[in-house]
Amino acid sequence: MNRDCSSKTRFCVIVAWSMLPLLLLEVGRGSERPPKSVEVIVGGLMSAEGGDWDPNRSPLKAPFGVDFNTSGDMWIVELEGGRVHKLDTAGKLHHMGGDGSRGYEGDGGALSSATFNGMHNCAIAPNGDLYIADTWNNCLRKVAAKSGTIATIAGTGQKGYSGDGGVATKATFDFVMCVTLSPTNDVLHIADINNRRIRAFDLKSGVVTTIAGNGLRGVPKDDAAAIESPLIDPRAVAQDSKGNVWILERSGNALRVVRPNGRIYTVAGTGHKGFVDGPGLKAEFGDPKHLCVDASDNVYIADDANAAIRRFDPRAGTVTTILGRGLGDSRIRLRNPHGVCYERGALYIVDMGNNRILRMQQP
């Protein structure tokens, strides 16, 4: 890996995990180093931020999703780059799989020989198994931690909507946009965006079911049964510690929730594209793309067109901007933020347009 740190304004793309809380990034001008709320994990600061980072020199190409194993290694999937990387706790980036082509090869073999087509995010189980949303291949793939072997575990590779109540390998999907593990790590929630449904894959039984969406396009009515309700374009999904399933809609510009009783509600967003903080149902988003939930069940949203990271507080019912547009860390200028991942008291942000990954201490 190329670690070009020859310029005083250049930032090393890798830093040791143990040093992150103490890291003060070099700005190359003056001797003062005031503490910053955001640290660059892969990449550097842009010229407008006081650095000289060139996204075209990044070891990453359009990174979209990240997650962590129990050892603290970060796994990264790329959309356009078509590769899977691991950033270990020593700060070394490893290319683990994918050759940059758009393919669907490698099942039954090693991850290093696999190809992908439009990966959007990933999830890692406590045992180290890696689950990848292989979006344009219309399937979910698993890399077994013990053997390193990759296999398709949900979807046939063909577009469609079928298989509910049966084994996931025989079910069909239409753009597996997001996959996340439940807090109990026994269910994978899948945003099946073109089918306008949220589906659940039970890892114990191997059975897939639909838990939200009836396939029709529309805004669901509050307190309606989630599986009987329309959705606009459910792009991302995550479950919190109380059993609530949070659904983010991109062109719907809204955050919705399915309560444990199976009823659905819109909790944030007017449905119109804009940028407004405040009470959830008066807030506005700009093509939001991804979400995650922290240990206190706050919901973080990668608000793509607004170049911002937003937070929904479910207790107060409010939306605030925690990073971007001069807020949070006034230096940072996001460009098409996509992935967000909460891990060990910090929020990780995949700043896709700048080919970098940021770390923000508990917002």
XYZ file of C-alpha atoms in Angstrom:
363
model
C 0.000 0.000 0.000
C 1.236 3.472 -0.842
C 1.592 5.700 2.239
C 2.597 9.040 0.759
C 3.353 11.348 3.696
C 6.161 13.356 2.097
C 4.316 16.662 2.279
C 3.750 18.353 5.623
C 0.168 18.770 4.620
C -0.214 15.135 3.595
C -2.084 12.829 5.894
C -1.165 9.195 6.245
C -4.069 7.055 5.132
C -3.623 4.687 8.034
C -3.327 5.382 11.752
C -3.003 2.959 14.626
C -6.342 2.250 16.328
C -4.862 2.622 19.799
C -3.723 6.161 18.978
C -6.991 7.388 17.482
C -8.380 9.115 20.584
C -5.163 11.101 20.901
C -4.545 11.830 17.245
C -4.195 15.474 16.196
C -4.044 15.842 12.425
C -1.207 17.872 10.910
C -2.441 21.007 9.155
C 0.957 22.090 7.947
C 0.561 25.714 9.011
C 1.577 27.039 12.406
C 2.516 25.145 15.538
C -0.866 25.049 17.277
C -2.802 21.829 17.060
C -6.227 22.370 18.559
C -8.214 19.200 19.278
C -10.591 18.165 16.530
C -13.828 16.216 16.775
C -13.252 14.277 13.530
C -10.293 12.083 12.629
C -9.428 10.798 9.193
C -8.992 7.024 9.167
C -8.404 6.521 5.446
C -7.599 9.647 3.457
C -6.872 13.198 4.559
C -8.246 16.704 4.716
C -9.253 18.406 1.485
C -7.681 21.707 0.459
C -10.787 23.565 1.656
C -10.308 21.872 5.026
C -6.665 22.859 5.458
C -5.035 19.819 3.865
C -4.093 18.574 0.414
C -5.935 15.283 0.083
C -6.532 14.156 -3.488
C -9.398 11.628 -3.639
C -7.986 10.252 -6.892
C -4.919 9.004 -5.001
C -6.956 7.087 -2.445
C -6.476 3.329 -2.075
C -10.294 3.175 -2.056
C -12.642 3.719 -4.981
C -16.200 4.725 -4.081
C -16.339 3.002 -0.688
C -19.927 2.520 0.426
C -20.143 0.383 3.554
C -18.091 -0.612 6.595
C -18.466 -2.845 9.633
C -16.212 -4.252 12.335
C -15.364 -7.665 13.710
C -14.903 -8.288 17.419
C -11.135 -7.832 17.068
C -11.642 -4.258 15.880
C -10.744 -4.822 12.218
C -12.745 -2.666 9.807
C -14.116 -4.324 6.679
C -14.862 -2.070 3.723
C -16.865 -2.723 0.562
C -16.702 -0.579 -2.572
C -19.494 0.131 -5.018
C -17.593 1.165 -8.140
C -14.264 -0.319 -7.096
C -15.814 -3.754 -6.686
C -13.352 -4.737 -3.965
C -13.434 -5.843 -0.336
C -10.772 -4.509 2.029
C -9.795 -5.057 5.649
C -8.200 -2.314 7.725
C -6.594 -4.101 10.638
C -6.015 -2.704 14.114
C -2.364 -2.090 13.279
C -3.486 0.325 10.577
C -2.658 -1.830 7.557
C -5.068 -2.022 4.638
C -5.485 -5.447 3.030
C -7.194 -6.119 -0.309
C -9.238 -9.226 0.490
C -11.416 -9.857 -2.557
C -12.885 -8.528 -5.780
C -10.824 -7.572 -8.803
C -12.642 -4.382 -9.762
C -14.776 -6.042 -12.410
C -18.539 -6.391 -12.314
C -19.035 -10.108 -11.989
C -20.606 -12.898 -10.006
C -17.877 -15.428 -9.552
C -16.185 -17.315 -6.762
C -18.902 -19.096 -4.803
C -17.462 -22.167 -3.149
C -13.956 -20.759 -3.204
C -11.865 -18.163 -1.423
C -12.934 -14.554 -1.069
C -9.754 -13.567 -2.885
C -11.111 -15.127 -6.100
C -14.624 -13.697 -5.864
C -16.104 -10.899 -7.957
C -19.032 -8.628 -7.124
C -21.445 -6.245 -8.776
C -22.346 -3.073 -6.924
C -21.787 -3.842 -3.245
C -23.570 -1.319 -1.011
C -22.811 -2.460 2.509
C -21.765 -5.310 4.755
C -22.414 -6.760 8.202
C -20.229 -8.903 10.440
C -21.425 -11.468 12.957
C -19.705 -11.952 16.342
C -18.044 -15.119 15.008
C -16.471 -13.108 12.196
C -18.719 -14.234 9.350
C -18.980 -11.445 6.775
C -22.275 -10.731 4.996
C -22.211 -8.656 1.805
C -25.110 -6.958 0.038
C -24.176 -7.793 -3.562
C -26.764 -5.389 -4.896
C -26.736 -5.719 -8.668
C -26.314 -9.474 -8.375
C -29.594 -9.436 -6.431
C -28.238 -11.551 -3.637
C -26.667 -11.748 -0.219
C -23.280 -13.439 0.099
C -21.432 -14.776 3.114
C -17.733 -15.194 3.739
C -17.243 -17.815 6.453
C -14.712 -16.641 9.017
C -13.196 -20.077 9.653
C -12.723 -21.235 6.079
C -12.648 -17.939 4.175
C -15.047 -19.486 1.669
C -17.694 -17.349 -0.008
C -21.210 -18.483 -0.854
C -24.565 -17.025 -1.859
C -26.930 -17.529 1.073
C -29.974 -15.530 -0.064
C -31.154 -14.926 -3.605
C -30.629 -16.771 -6.860
C -28.887 -13.968 -8.716
C -32.022 -13.290 -10.748
C -34.354 -10.329 -10.204
C -37.740 -11.127 -8.740
C -39.888 -11.358 -5.666
C -40.514 -14.843 -4.424
C -39.633 -17.325 -1.740
C -41.203 -15.939 1.418
C -41.696 -18.717 3.938
C -39.046 -20.845 2.272
C -35.284 -21.160 2.287
C -33.458 -17.963 1.401
C -31.295 -19.559 -1.291
C -34.403 -20.109 -3.403
C -35.906 -16.665 -2.783
C -35.531 -13.860 -5.297
C -34.767 -10.206 -4.660
C -34.507 -7.032 -6.726
C -31.500 -4.987 -5.611
C -30.350 -6.084 -2.153
C -29.416 -2.574 -1.089
C -28.660 -3.034 2.602
C -28.159 -5.851 5.068
C -27.834 -5.497 8.854
C -27.787 -7.917 11.749
C -30.338 -7.758 14.531
C -28.975 -6.964 18.023
C -29.328 -10.663 18.853
C -27.347 -11.548 15.710
C -29.825 -14.192 14.574
C -31.716 -12.233 11.913
C -30.450 -10.377 8.870
C -32.671 -7.488 7.816
C -32.574 -6.823 4.087
C -33.658 -3.680 2.226
C -35.091 -5.140 -1.001
C -35.409 -1.745 -2.613
C -36.955 -2.396 -6.025
C -39.492 -4.756 -4.466
C -40.309 -1.962 -1.990
C -40.034 -4.359 0.905
C -37.998 -5.063 4.008
C -37.279 -8.734 4.398
C -35.930 -10.767 7.300
C -33.602 -13.743 6.913
C -33.621 -16.035 9.957
C -30.094 -17.411 10.245
C -31.222 -20.347 12.391
C -33.986 -21.625 10.137
C -32.677 -20.269 6.835
C -36.152 -18.910 6.055
C -36.848 -15.486 4.554
C -40.010 -13.446 5.212
C -41.296 -9.948 4.460
C -41.769 -7.694 7.488
C -42.650 -4.388 5.774
C -43.996 -3.328 2.394
C -46.658 -4.736 0.086
C -44.791 -4.015 -3.133
C -46.767 -0.901 -3.996
C -45.260 2.573 -4.130
C -46.644 5.032 -1.635
C -46.465 6.590 1.805
C -47.611 4.200 4.534
C -50.349 5.303 6.920
C -49.365 5.583 10.550
C -50.388 2.631 12.727
C -51.081 0.428 9.709
C -49.788 -3.119 9.477
C -46.290 -2.848 8.014
C -46.617 -5.859 5.711
C -49.833 -4.432 4.238
C -48.403 -0.954 3.655
C -46.774 0.623 0.611
C -43.255 2.017 0.696
C -41.507 4.384 -1.683
C -37.930 3.130 -1.859
C -36.639 1.457 1.322
C -32.902 1.823 0.961
C -31.527 1.048 4.422
C -32.707 -0.800 7.516
C -31.499 -1.375 11.073
C -33.041 -2.767 14.252
C -32.506 -1.206 17.679
C -32.253 -2.797 21.124
C -36.005 -2.442 21.728
C -36.994 -4.364 18.621
C -37.873 -1.336 16.509
C -36.937 -1.720 12.843
C -35.882 1.601 11.299
C -36.387 2.110 7.556
C -34.797 4.901 5.530
C -36.277 5.941 2.195
C -34.167 7.860 -0.299
C -36.561 9.578 -2.684
C -39.189 9.246 0.010
C -36.941 11.516 2.108
C -38.261 9.979 5.284
C -37.399 7.825 8.272
C -39.993 5.243 9.241
C -40.186 2.663 12.000
C -41.847 -0.702 12.385
C -42.673 -1.256 16.039
C -42.413 -4.718 17.629
C -46.200 -5.072 17.164
C -45.736 -4.889 13.382
C -47.259 -1.412 12.960
C -45.472 1.198 10.860
C -45.044 4.933 11.479
C -43.293 7.865 9.804
C -41.183 9.590 12.468
C -39.017 12.033 10.493
C -39.148 13.788 7.156
C -41.903 15.609 5.336
C -41.390 13.596 2.179
C -40.066 16.698 0.415
C -36.402 17.134 -0.417
C -34.766 19.869 1.656
C -32.607 20.612 4.655
C -34.445 21.334 7.897
C -33.585 20.299 11.453
C -36.065 20.217 14.302
C -39.176 18.181 15.161
C -39.066 14.953 13.232
C -42.172 15.424 11.121
C -41.072 18.930 10.135
C -37.504 17.911 9.302
C -36.333 17.530 5.721
C -33.706 15.293 4.128
C -31.920 15.261 0.795
C -31.823 11.777 -0.729
C -30.608 10.014 2.452
C -28.766 6.777 1.739
C -27.857 4.867 4.866
C -28.438 4.641 8.603
C -27.186 3.008 11.768
C -28.215 2.857 15.417
C -26.018 3.546 18.443
C -25.993 1.961 21.905
C -28.674 4.413 23.084
C -30.885 3.741 20.043
C -30.212 7.090 18.392
C -30.472 6.812 14.606
C -27.710 8.284 12.415
C -28.436 9.090 8.786
C -26.042 9.653 5.886
C -27.864 12.506 4.137
C -26.285 12.307 0.712
C -27.483 15.370 -1.219
C -27.238 17.579 1.859
C -23.618 16.496 2.432
C -24.414 15.997 6.087
C -24.794 13.455 8.856
C -28.091 13.756 10.711
C -29.230 12.251 14.003
C -32.752 11.317 15.012
C -33.358 11.190 18.756
C -36.290 8.798 19.264
C -36.982 10.090 22.776
C -37.216 13.755 21.805
C -38.478 13.025 18.298
C -36.045 15.548 16.814
C -33.542 15.681 13.964
C -30.214 17.472 14.309
C -27.201 17.813 12.028
C -24.028 16.576 13.708
C -21.545 16.911 10.839
C -21.338 18.792 7.552
C -22.465 22.209 6.313
C -20.183 23.830 8.899
C -21.643 21.896 11.825
C -19.955 19.411 14.140
C -16.401 19.960 12.943
C -16.328 23.208 10.958
C -13.415 22.004 8.816
C -15.143 19.035 7.288
C -16.698 19.218 3.832
C -18.492 15.994 3.006
C -19.198 14.866 -0.526
C -21.837 12.207 -1.036
C -21.595 10.622 2.413
C -22.942 7.115 2.187
C -22.043 4.688 4.934
C -22.455 5.246 8.662
C -21.455 2.701 11.281
C -21.512 3.016 15.058
C -18.744 1.081 16.786
C -17.364 1.231 20.327
C -18.492 4.744 21.138
C -17.634 6.313 17.787
C -19.396 7.005 14.529
C -17.615 6.017 11.321
C -18.561 7.902 8.173
C -17.883 6.731 4.640
C -17.328 9.965 2.699
C -17.732 8.271 -0.656
C -17.236 11.277 -2.917
C -13.887 12.017 -1.283
C -12.818 8.339 -1.181
C -12.137 8.484 2.532
C -13.390 7.277 5.893
C -13.809 9.488 8.952
C -14.196 8.770 12.639
C -16.223 10.983 14.974
C -16.187 10.457 18.714
C -19.600 9.925 20.308
C -21.583 12.800 18.819
